[in-house]
Coordinates of C-alpha atoms in Angstrom, one line a residue:
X416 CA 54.3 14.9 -16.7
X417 CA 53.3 11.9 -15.0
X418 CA 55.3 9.6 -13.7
X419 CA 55.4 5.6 -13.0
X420 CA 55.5 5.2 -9.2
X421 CA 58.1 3.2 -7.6
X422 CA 58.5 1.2 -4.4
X423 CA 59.8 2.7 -0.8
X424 CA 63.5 0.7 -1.8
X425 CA 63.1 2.2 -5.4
X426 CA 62.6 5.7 -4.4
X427 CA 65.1 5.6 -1.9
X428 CA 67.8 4.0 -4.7
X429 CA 66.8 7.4 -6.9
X430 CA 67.0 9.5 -4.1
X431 CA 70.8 8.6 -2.7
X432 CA 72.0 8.8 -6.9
X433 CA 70.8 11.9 -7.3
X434 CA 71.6 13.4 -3.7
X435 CA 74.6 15.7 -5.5
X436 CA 71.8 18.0 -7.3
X437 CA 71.5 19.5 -4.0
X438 CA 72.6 22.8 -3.9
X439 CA 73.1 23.1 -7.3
X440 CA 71.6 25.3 -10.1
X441 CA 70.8 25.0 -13.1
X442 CA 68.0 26.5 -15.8
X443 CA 64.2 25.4 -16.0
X444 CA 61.7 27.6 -18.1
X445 CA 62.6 31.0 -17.9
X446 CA 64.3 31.4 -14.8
X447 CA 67.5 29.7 -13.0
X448 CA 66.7 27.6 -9.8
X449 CA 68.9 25.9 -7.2
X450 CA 68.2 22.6 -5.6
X451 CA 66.8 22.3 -2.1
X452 CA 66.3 18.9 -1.5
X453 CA 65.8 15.5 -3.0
X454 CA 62.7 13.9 -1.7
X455 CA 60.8 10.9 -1.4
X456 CA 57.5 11.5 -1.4
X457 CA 53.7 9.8 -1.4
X458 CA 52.9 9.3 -5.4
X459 CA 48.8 9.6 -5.5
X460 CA 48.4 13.2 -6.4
X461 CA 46.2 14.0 -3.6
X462 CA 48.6 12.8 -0.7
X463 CA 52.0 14.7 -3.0
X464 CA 50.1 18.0 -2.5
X465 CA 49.7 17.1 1.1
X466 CA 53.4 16.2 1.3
X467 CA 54.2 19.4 -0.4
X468 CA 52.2 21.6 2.0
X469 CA 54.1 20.0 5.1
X470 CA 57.0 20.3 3.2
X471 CA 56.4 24.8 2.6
X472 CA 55.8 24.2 6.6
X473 CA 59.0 23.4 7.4
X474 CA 57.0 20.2 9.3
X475 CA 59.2 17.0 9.5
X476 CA 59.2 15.1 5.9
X477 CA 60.0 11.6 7.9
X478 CA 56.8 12.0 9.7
X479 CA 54.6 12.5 7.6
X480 CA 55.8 9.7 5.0
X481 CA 55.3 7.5 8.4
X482 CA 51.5 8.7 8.4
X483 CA 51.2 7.5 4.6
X484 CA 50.1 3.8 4.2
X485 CA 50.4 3.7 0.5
X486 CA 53.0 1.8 -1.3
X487 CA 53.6 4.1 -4.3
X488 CA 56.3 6.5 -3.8
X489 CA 57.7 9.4 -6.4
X490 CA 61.4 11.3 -5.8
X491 CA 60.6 14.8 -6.4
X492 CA 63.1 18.1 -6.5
X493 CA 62.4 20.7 -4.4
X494 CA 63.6 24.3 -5.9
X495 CA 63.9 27.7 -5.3
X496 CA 63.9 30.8 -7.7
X497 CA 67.7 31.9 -7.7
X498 CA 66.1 35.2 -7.9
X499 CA 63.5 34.9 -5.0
X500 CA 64.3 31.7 -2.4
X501 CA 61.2 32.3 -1.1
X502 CA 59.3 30.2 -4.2
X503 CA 59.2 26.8 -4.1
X504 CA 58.5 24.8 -7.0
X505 CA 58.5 20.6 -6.9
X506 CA 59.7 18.8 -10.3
X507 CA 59.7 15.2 -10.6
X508 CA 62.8 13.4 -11.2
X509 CA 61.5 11.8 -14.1
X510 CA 60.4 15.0 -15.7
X511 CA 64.3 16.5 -14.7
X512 CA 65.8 13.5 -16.6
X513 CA 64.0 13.8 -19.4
X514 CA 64.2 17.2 -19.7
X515 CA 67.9 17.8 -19.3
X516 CA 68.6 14.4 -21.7
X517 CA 69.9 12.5 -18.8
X518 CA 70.4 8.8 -19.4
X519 CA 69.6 6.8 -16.3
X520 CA 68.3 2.9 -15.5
X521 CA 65.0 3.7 -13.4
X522 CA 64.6 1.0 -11.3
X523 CA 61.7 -1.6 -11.7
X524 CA 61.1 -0.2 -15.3

């Protein structure tokens, strides 16, 4: 699911209200996954999977979103598979929200 970007401020505003996910789990698809990390992260779909690929490093987040001169940003949910921590899978917060029915004021939309 795509998602609308949102401004450094914006992102950050989505990130610190939904900073309690961490360490929580909860179901999505077939399997049950625990939380994390809440991140803000480049939006352009080329410099995300870059983001993500620093991210499986271990490499420091801060960093690289220092390196990125964009101005489109996306919060994303870093998971693990309850049953394997070792997979990591990234879901958008807007695709979370809409998927669990969560009501919440985006900001800028």
């Amino acid at each position: 699911m795509g998602s609308k970007p949102f401004s450094l401020t914006e992102a950050e505003e989505i990130q610190e209200d939904f900073e309690d996910l961490i360490d929580t789990e909860f179901a999505w698809g077939d399997k049950t996954v625990i939380v994390d990390g809440l991140l803000v992260c480049p939006h352009p779909a080329e410099e995300k999977e870059a983001f993500f690929e620093e991210y499986a490093l271990g490499n420091d987040l801060d960093d690289v979103l220092d390196e990125y001169s964009g101005t489109e940003f996306d919060v994303i949910i870093a998971v693990c598979d309850v049953a394997d921590e070792s997979k990591v899978s990234f879901i958008s917060i807007a695709e979370y929200v809409a998927e669990k029915g969560i009501t919440y004021n985006f900001p800028g939309l």
